[in-house]
Tab-separated table of C-alpha atoms and ligand atoms in Angstrom:
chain	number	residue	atom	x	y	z
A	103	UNK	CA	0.000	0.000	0.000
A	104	UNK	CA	0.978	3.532	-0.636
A	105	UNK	CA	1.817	5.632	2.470
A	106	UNK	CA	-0.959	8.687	2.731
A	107	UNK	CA	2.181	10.938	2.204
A	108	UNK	CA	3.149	9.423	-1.338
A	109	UNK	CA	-0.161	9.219	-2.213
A	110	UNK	CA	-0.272	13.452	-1.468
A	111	UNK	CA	2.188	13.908	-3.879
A	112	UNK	CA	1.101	11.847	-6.565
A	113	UNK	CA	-2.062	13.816	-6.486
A	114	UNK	CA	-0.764	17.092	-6.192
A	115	UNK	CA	1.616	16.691	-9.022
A	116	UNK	CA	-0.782	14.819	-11.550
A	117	UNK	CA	-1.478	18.003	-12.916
A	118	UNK	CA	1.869	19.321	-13.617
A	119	UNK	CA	2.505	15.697	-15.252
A	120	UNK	CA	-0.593	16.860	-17.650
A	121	UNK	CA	0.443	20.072	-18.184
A	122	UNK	CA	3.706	18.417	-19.888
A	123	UNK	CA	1.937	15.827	-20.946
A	124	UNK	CA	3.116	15.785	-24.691
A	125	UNK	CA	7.042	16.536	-23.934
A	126	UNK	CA	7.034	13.964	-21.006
A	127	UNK	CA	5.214	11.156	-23.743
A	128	UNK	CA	7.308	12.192	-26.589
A	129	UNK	CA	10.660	12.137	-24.670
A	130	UNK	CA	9.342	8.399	-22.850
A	131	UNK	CA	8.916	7.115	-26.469
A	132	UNK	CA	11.670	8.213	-28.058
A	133	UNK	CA	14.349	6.999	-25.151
A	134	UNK	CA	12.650	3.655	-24.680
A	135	UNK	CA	12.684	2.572	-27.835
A	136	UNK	CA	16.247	3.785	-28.462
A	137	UNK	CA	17.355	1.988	-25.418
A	138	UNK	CA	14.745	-1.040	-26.391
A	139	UNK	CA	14.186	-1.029	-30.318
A	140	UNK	CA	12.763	-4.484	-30.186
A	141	UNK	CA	9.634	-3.025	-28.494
A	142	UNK	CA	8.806	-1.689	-32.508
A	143	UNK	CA	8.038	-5.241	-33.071
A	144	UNK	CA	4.946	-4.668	-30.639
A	145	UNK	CA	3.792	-0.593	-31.204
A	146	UNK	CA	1.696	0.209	-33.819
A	147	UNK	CA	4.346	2.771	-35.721
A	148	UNK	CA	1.727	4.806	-37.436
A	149	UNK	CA	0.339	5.787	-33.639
A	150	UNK	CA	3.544	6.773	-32.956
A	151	UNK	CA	4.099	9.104	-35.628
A	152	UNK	CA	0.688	10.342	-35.323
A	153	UNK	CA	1.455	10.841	-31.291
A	154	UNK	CA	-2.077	9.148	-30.541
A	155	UNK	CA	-0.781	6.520	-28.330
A	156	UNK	CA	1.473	8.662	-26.221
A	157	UNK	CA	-1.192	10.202	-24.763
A	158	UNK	CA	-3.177	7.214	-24.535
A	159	UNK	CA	-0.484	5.529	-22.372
A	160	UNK	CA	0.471	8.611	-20.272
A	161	UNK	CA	-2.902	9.601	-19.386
A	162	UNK	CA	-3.914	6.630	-18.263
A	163	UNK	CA	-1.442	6.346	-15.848
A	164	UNK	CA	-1.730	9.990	-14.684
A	165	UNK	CA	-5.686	9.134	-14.146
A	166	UNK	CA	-4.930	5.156	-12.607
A	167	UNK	CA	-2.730	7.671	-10.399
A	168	UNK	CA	-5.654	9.841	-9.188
A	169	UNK	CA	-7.680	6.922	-8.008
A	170	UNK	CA	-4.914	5.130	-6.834
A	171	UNK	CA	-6.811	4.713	-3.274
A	172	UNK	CA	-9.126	3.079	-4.616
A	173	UNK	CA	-8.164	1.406	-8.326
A	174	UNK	CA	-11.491	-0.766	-8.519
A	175	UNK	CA	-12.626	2.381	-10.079
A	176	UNK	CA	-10.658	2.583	-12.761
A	177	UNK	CA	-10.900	-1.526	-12.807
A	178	UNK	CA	-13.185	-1.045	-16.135
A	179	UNK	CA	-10.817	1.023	-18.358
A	180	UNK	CA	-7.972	-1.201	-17.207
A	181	UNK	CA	-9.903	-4.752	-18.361
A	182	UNK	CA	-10.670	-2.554	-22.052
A	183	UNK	CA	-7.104	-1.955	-22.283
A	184	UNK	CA	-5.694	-5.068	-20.731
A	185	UNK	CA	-7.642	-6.798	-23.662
A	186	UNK	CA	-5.611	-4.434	-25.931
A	187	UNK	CA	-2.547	-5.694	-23.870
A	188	UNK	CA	-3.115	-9.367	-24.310
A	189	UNK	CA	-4.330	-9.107	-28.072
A	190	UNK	CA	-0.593	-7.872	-28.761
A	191	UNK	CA	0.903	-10.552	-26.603
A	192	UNK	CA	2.270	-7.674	-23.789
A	193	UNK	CA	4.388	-9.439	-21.123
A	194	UNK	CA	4.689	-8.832	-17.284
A	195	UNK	CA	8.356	-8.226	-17.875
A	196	UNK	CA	7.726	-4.845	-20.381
A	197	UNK	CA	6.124	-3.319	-17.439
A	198	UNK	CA	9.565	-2.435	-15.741
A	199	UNK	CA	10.658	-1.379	-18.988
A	200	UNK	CA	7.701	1.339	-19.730
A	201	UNK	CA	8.296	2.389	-15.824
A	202	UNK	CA	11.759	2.903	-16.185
A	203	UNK	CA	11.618	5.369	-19.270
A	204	UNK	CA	8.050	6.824	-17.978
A	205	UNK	CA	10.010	7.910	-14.693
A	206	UNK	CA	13.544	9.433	-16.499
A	207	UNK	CA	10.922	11.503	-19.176
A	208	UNK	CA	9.675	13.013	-15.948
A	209	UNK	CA	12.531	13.543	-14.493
A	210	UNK	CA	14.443	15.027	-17.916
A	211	UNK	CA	11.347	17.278	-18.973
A	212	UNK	CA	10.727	18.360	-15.125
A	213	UNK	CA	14.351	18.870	-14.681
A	214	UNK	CA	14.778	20.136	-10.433
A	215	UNK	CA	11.372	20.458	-9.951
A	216	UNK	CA	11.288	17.035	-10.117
A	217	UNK	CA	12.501	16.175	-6.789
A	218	UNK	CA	13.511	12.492	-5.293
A	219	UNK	CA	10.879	12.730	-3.269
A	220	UNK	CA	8.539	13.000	-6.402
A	221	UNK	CA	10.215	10.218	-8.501
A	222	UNK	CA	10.131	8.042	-5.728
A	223	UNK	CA	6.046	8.846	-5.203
A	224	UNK	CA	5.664	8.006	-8.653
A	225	UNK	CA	7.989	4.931	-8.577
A	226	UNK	CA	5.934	3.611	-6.223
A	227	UNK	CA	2.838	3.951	-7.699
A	228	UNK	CA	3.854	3.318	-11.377
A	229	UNK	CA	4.325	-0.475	-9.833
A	230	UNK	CA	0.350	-0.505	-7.947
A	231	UNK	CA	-0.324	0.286	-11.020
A	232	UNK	CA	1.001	-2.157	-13.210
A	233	UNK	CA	0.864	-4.992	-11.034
A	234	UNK	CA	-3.109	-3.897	-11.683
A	235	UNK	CA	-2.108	-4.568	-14.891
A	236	UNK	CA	-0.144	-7.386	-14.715
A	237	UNK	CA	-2.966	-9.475	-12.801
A	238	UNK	CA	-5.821	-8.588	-15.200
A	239	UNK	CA	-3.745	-9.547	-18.372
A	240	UNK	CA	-2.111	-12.745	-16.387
A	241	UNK	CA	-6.010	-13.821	-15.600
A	242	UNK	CA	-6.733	-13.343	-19.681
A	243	UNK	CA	-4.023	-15.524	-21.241
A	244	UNK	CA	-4.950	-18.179	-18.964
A	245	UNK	CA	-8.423	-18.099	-19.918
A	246	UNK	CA	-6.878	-18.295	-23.497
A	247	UNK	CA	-5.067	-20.688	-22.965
A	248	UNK	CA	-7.130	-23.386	-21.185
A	249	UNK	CA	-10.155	-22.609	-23.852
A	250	UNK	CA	-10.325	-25.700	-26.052
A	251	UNK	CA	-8.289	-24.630	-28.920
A	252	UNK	CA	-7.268	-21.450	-27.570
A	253	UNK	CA	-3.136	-20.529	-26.841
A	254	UNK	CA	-1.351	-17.411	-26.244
A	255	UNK	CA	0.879	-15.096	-27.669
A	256	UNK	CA	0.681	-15.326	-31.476
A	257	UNK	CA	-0.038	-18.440	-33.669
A	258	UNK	CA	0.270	-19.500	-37.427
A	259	UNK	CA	-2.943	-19.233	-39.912
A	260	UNK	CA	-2.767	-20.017	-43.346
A	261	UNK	CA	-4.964	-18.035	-45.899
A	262	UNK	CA	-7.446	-19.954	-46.786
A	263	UNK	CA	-9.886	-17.761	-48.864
A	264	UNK	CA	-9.525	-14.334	-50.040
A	265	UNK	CA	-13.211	-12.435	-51.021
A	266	UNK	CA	-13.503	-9.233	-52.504
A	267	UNK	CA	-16.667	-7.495	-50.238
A	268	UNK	CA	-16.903	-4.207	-51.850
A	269	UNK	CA	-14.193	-1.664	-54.065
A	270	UNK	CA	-12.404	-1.252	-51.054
A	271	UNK	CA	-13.167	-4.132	-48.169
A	272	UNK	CA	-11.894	-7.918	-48.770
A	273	UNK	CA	-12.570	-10.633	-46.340
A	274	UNK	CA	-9.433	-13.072	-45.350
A	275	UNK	CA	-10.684	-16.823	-44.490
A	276	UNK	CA	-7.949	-17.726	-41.504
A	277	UNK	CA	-7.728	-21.254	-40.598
A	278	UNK	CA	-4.631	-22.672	-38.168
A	279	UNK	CA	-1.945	-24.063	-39.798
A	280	UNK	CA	-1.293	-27.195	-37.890
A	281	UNK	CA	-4.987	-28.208	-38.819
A	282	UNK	CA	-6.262	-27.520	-35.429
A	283	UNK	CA	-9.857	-25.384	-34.867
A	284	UNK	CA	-10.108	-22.244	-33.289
A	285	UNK	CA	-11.958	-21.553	-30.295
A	286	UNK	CA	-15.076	-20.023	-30.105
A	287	UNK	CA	-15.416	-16.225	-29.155
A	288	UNK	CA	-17.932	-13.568	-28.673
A	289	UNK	CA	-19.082	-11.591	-31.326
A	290	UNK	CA	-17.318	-8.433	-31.751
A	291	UNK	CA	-14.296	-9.842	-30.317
A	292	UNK	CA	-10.949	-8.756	-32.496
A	293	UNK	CA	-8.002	-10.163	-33.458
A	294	UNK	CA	-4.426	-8.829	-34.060
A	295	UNK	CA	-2.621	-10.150	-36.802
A	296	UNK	CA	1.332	-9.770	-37.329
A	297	UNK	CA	3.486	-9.554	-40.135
A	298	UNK	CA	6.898	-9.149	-41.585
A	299	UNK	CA	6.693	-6.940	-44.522
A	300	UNK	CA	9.413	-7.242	-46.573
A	301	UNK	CA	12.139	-4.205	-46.474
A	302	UNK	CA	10.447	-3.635	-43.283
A	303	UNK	CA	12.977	-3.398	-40.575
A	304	UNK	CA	10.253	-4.092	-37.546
A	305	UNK	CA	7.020	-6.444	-37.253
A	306	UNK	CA	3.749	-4.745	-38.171
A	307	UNK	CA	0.419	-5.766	-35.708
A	308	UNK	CA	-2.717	-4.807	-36.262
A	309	UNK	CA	-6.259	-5.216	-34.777
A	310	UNK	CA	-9.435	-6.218	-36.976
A	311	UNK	CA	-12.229	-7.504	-35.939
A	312	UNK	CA	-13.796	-10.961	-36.432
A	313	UNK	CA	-16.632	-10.718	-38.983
A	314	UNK	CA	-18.540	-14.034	-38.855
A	315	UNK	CA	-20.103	-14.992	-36.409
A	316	UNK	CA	-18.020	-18.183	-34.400
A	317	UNK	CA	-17.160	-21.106	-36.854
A	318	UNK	CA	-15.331	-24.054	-35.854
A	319	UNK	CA	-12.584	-24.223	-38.459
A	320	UNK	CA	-11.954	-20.559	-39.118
A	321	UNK	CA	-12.141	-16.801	-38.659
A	322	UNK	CA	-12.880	-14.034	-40.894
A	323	UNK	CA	-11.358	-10.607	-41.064
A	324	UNK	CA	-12.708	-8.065	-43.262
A	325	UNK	CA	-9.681	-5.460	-44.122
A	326	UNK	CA	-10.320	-1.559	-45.728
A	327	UNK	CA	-7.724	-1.138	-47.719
A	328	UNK	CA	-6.322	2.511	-46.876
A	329	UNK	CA	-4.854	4.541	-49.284
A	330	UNK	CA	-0.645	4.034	-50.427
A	331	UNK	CA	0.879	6.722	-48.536
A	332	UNK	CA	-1.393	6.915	-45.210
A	333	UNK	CA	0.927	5.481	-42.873
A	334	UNK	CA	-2.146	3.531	-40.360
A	335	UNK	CA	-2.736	1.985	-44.405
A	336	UNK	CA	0.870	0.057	-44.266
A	337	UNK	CA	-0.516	-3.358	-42.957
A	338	UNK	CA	-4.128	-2.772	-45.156
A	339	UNK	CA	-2.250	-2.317	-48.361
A	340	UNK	CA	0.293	-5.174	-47.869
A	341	UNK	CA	-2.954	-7.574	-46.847
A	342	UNK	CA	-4.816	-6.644	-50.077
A	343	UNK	CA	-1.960	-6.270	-52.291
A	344	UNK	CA	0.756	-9.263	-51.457
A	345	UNK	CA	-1.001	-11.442	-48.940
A	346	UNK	CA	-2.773	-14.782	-50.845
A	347	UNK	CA	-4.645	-17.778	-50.477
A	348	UNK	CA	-1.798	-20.379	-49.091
A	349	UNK	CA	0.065	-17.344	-47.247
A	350	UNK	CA	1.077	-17.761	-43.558
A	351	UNK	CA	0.522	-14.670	-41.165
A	352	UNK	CA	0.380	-14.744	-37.096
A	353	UNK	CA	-2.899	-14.262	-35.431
A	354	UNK	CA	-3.122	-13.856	-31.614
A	355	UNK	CA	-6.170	-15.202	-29.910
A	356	UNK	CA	-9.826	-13.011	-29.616
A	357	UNK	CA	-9.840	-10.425	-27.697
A	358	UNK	CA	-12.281	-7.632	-26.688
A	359	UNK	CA	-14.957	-6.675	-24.783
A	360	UNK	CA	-17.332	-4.535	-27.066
A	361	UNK	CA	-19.509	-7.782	-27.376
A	362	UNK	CA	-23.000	-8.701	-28.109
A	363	UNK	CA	-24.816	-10.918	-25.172
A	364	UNK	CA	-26.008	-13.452	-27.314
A	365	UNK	CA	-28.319	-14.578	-24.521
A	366	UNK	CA	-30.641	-11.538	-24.599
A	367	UNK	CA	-34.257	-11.649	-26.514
A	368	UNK	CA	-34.983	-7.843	-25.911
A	369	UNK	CA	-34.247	-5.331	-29.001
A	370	UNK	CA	-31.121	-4.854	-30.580
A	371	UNK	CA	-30.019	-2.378	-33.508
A	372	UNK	CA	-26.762	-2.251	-35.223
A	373	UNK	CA	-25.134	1.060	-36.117
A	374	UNK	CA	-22.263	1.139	-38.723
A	375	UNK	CA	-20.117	3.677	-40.678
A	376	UNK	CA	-18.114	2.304	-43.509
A	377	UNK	CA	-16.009	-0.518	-42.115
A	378	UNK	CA	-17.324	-0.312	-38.834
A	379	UNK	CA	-19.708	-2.478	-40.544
A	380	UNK	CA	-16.886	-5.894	-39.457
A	381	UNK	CA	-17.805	-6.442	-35.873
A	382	UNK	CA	-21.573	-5.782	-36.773
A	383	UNK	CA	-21.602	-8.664	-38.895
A	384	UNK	CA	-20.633	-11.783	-36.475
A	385	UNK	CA	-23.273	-9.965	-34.085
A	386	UNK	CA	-25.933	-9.714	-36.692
A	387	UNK	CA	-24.935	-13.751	-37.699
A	388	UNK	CA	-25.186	-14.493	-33.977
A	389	UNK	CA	-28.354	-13.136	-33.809
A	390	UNK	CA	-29.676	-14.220	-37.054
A	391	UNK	CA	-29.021	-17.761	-36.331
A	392	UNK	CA	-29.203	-18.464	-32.348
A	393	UNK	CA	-32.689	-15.798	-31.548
A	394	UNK	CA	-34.040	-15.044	-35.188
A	395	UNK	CA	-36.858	-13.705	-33.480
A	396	UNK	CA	-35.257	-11.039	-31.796
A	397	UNK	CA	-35.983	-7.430	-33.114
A	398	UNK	CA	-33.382	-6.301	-35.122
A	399	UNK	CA	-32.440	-3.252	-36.892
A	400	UNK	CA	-29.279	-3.160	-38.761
A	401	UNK	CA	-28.520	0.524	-40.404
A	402	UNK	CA	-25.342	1.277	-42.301
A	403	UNK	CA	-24.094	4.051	-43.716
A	404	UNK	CA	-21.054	3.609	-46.870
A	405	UNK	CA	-19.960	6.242	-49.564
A	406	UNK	CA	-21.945	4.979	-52.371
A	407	UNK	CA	-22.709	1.062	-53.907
A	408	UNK	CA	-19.612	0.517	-54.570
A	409	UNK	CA	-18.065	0.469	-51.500
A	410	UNK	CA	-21.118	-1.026	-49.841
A	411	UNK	CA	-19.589	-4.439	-48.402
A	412	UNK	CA	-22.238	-7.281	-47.319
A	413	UNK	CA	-25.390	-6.099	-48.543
A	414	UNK	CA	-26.833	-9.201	-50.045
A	415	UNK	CA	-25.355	-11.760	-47.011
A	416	UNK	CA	-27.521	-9.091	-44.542
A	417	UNK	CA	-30.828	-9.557	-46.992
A	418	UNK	CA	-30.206	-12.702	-47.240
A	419	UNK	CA	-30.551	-13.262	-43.246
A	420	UNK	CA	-32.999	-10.882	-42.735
A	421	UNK	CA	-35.284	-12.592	-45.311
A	422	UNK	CA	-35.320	-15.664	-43.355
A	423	UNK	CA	-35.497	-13.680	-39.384
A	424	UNK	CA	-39.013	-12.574	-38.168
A	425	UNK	CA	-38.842	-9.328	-37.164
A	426	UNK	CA	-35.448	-7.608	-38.762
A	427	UNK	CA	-35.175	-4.073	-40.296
A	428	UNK	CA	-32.433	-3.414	-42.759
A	429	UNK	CA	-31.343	0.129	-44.141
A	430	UNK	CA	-28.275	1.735	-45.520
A	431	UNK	CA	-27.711	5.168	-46.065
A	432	UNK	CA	-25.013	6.581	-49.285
A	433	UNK	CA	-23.282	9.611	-48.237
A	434	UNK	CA	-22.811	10.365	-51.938
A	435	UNK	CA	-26.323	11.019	-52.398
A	436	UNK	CA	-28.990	13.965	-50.936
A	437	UNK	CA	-30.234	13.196	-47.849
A	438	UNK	CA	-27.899	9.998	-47.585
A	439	UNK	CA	-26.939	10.494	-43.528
A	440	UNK	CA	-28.051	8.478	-40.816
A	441	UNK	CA	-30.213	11.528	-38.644
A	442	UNK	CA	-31.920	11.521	-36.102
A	443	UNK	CA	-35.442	10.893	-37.826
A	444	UNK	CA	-33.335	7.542	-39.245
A	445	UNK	CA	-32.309	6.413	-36.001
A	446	UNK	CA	-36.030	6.899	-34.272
A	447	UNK	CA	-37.366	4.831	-37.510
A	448	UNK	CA	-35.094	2.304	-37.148
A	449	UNK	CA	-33.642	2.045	-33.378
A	450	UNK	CA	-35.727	0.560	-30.560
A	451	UNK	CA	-34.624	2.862	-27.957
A	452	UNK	CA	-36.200	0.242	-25.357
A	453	UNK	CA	-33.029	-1.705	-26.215
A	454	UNK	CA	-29.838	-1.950	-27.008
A	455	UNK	CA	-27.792	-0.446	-29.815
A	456	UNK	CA	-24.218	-1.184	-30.567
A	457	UNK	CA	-22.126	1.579	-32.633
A	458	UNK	CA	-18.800	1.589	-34.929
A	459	UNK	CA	-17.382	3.700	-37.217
A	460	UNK	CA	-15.151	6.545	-37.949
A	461	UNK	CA	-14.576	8.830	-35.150
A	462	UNK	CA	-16.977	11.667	-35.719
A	463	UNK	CA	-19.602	9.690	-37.481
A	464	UNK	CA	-19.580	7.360	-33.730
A	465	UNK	CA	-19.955	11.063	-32.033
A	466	UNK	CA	-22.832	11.921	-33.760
A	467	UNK	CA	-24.647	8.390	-33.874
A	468	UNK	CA	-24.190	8.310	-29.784
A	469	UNK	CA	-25.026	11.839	-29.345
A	470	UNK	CA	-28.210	11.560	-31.370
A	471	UNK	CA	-28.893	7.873	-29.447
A	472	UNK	CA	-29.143	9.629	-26.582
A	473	UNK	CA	-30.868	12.339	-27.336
A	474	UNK	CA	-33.127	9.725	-28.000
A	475	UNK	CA	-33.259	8.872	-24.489
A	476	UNK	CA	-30.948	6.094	-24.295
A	477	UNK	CA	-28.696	5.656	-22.023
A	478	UNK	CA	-24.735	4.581	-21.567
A	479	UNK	CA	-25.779	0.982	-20.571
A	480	UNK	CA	-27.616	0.911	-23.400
A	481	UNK	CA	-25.363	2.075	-26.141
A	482	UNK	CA	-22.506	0.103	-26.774
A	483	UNK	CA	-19.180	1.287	-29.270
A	484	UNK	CA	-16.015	0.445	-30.081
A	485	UNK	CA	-13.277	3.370	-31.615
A	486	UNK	CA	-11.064	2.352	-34.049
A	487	UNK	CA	-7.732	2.774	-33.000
A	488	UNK	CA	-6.355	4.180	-29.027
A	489	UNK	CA	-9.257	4.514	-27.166
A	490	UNK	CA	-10.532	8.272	-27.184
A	491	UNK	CA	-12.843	10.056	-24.789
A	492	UNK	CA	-15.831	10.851	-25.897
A	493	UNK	CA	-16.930	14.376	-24.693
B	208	HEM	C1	-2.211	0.374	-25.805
B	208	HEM	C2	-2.054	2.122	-21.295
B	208	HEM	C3	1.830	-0.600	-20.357
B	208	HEM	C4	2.137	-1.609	-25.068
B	208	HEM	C5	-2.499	1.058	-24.661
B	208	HEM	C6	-3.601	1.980	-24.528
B	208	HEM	C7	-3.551	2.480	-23.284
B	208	HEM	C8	-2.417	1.882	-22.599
B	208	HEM	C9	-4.509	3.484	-22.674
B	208	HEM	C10	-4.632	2.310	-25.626
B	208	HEM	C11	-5.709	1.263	-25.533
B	208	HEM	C12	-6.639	1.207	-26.732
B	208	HEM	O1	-6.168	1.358	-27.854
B	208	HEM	O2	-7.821	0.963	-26.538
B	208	HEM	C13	-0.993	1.514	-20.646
B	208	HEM	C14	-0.664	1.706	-19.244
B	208	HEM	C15	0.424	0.947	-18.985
B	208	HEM	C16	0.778	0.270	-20.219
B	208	HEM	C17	-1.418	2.589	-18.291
B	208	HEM	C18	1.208	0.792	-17.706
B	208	HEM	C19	0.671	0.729	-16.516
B	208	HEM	C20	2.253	-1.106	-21.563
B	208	HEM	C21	3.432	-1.921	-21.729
B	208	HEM	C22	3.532	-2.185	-23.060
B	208	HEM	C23	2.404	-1.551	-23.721
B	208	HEM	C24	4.342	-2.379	-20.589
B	208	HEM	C25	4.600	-2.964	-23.794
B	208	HEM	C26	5.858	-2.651	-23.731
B	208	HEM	C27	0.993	-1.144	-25.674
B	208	HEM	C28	0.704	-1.288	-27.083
B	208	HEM	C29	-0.566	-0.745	-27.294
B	208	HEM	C30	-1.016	-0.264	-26.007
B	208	HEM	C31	1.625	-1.910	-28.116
B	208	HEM	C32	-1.362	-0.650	-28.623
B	208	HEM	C33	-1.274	0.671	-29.260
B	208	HEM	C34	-0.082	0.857	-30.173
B	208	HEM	O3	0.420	-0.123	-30.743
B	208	HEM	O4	0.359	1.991	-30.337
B	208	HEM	N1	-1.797	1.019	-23.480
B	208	HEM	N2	-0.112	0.643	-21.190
B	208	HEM	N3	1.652	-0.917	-22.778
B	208	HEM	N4	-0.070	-0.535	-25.058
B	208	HEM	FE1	-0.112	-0.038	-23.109
């Protein structure tokens, strides 16, 4: 336990930690991975350059720091990023690393105002902290693990099929290379998938969601491909462009907690912005096929036809469900937004409605949802990318 005194200066200086919030993240990064370049095998490069998951990481700690009395508070956003954690196969043994470089940024950007007395405070805390951590994510891989067909860490799938959905989304059929099945997993869950990319000099992971609702003997990503010189597009472009059926790429085990409970009868409506539309599909499936009687709405909104992905597989389940709704929306066309007359046609707001897409088209949709008079229990999303408050 922290002593009452440490735990005084950890608050009072959270703030000052904020206030330099950028330099302290930028300076963490940048002498970690200098010291520790094979931790570029794990990070998401494009982040970096884009300076997204600095804060992420930073903040967090800074906030896990202001509740550190009483952490069960902040138990929620830890298991949502522990999931993140265990997706990317993070070890207990990178924790002293992160600590280590977190502590010297404050110390270098702070300079004497940084006093022993500080660094020690937040010494001690960095480690409640990540044992926090540490015991969430330890609790996940074993669950992975002991699930029939499950493992940790990464594993080898061969490309089995390779679909074209729509002018920009293709589907990848994943099945394990050994011959083994995969375990079953909630819809919505995610997987990250890892590659070497040739005249790359690190390992490229990225997260997409499953988008098929559990099969036996395979899972199904559905990949946008970004455009050539966006530098999140890297793994996309490589996936569409060089990676075929009879290709061998690492997959770690599903992850995630934006999930549909499959058990529930009461109304449910599905959300979507462009390829937001992945983790909507293994829920609609799930739905479709275990309570086909449960009312459904499933609205999507895409650029025009052409990049509409899965319209005729979501017909073709609604045509045999009993009380489905099915709409999509082209943003190319007059009046082709989802409002909020669309979402009071369409959502049941005596239910539950699950949300993905692009940043501020998931701002909107939730803002209008509850406006509606839904509330958070009831409205469930997932950002791509860090994590971002929503205002
Ligand atoms: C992602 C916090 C330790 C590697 C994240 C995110 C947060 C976070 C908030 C974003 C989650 C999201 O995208 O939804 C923390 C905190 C830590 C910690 C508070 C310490 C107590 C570590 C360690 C490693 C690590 C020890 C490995 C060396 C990553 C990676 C991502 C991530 C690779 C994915 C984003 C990217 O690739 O840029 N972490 N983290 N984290 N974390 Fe941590």
């Amino acid at each position: 336990m922290l002593s009452t005194e440490t735990k005084a200066i950890i608050k009072s200086t959270v703030p000052v930690l904020e206030e330099h919030g950028t330099a302290i993240t930028t300076v963490f990064y940048k002498n970690m991975f200098e010291a520790h370049p094979e931790l570029l095998n794990i990070f998401n490069h494009a982040n970096q350059k884009q300076g997204r998951q600095q804060a992420a990481l930073a903040n967090t700690v800074y906030a896990a720091a202001v509740h550190i009395d009483n952490l069960e508070a902040i138990l929620p956003a830890v298991v949502q990023i522990a999931h993140k954690h265990v997706s990317l196969g993070i070890k207990p043994e990178h924790y002293p690393i992160v600590g280590e470089y977190l502590l010297k940024a404050i110390k270098e950007v702070l300079g004497d105002a940084a006093t022993d007395e500080i660094i020690n405070a937040w010494a001690e805390a960095y480690g409640v902290i990540a044992d926090a951590f540490i015991g969430v994510e330890q609790g996940m891989y074993e669950k992975m693990e002991n699930q029939e067909n499950g493992w940790k860490f990464f594993k080898n799938f061969t490309v089995a099929r390779k679909e074209k959905e729509s002018d920009n989304i293709t589907s990848f059929y994943l099945k394990p290379a050994d011959g083994s099945n995969v375990p079953t997993y909630e819809p919505g869950q995610y997987i990250s998938v890892r590659l070497t990319i040739p005249g790359e000099q690190h390992l490229f992971n990225r997260q997409y969601s499953l988008s098929q609702a559990a099969k036996s003997d395979e899972f199904r990503i559905s990949v946008k491909r970004e455009s050539d010189n966006d530098p999140n597009g890297r793994v996309s472009v490589y996936l569409h462009d060089e990676v075929n059926v009879g290709d061998v790429i690492e997959v770690s085990a599903p992850a995630g907690e934006f999930v549909l409970d499959a058990a529930k009868k009461s109304p449910v409506a599905f959300v979507s912005g462009g390829v937001g539309i992945t983790p909507m599909m293994s829920m609609f499936e799930t739905v479709a096929t275990v309570t086909p009687d449960r009312p459904t709405a499933f609205l999507h909104a895409a650029r025009n036809e052409s990049f509409h992905a899965f319209d005729k597989d979501i017909q073709k389940y609604v045509d045999t469900m009993d009380n489905a709704k099915y709409k999509t929306l082209y943003s190319d066309q007059p009046q082709g937004f989802i409002t909020r007359e669309v979402l009071e046609e369409m959502v049941d707001v005596t239910g539950e409605v699950y949300v993905c897409g692009p940043v501020p088209f998931m701002e909107s949709m939730i803002n209008e949802l509850r406006s509606l008079g839904m509330t958070d229990e009831q409205i469930h999303f997932e950002f791509f990318g860090p994590a971002v408050a929503l205002q």
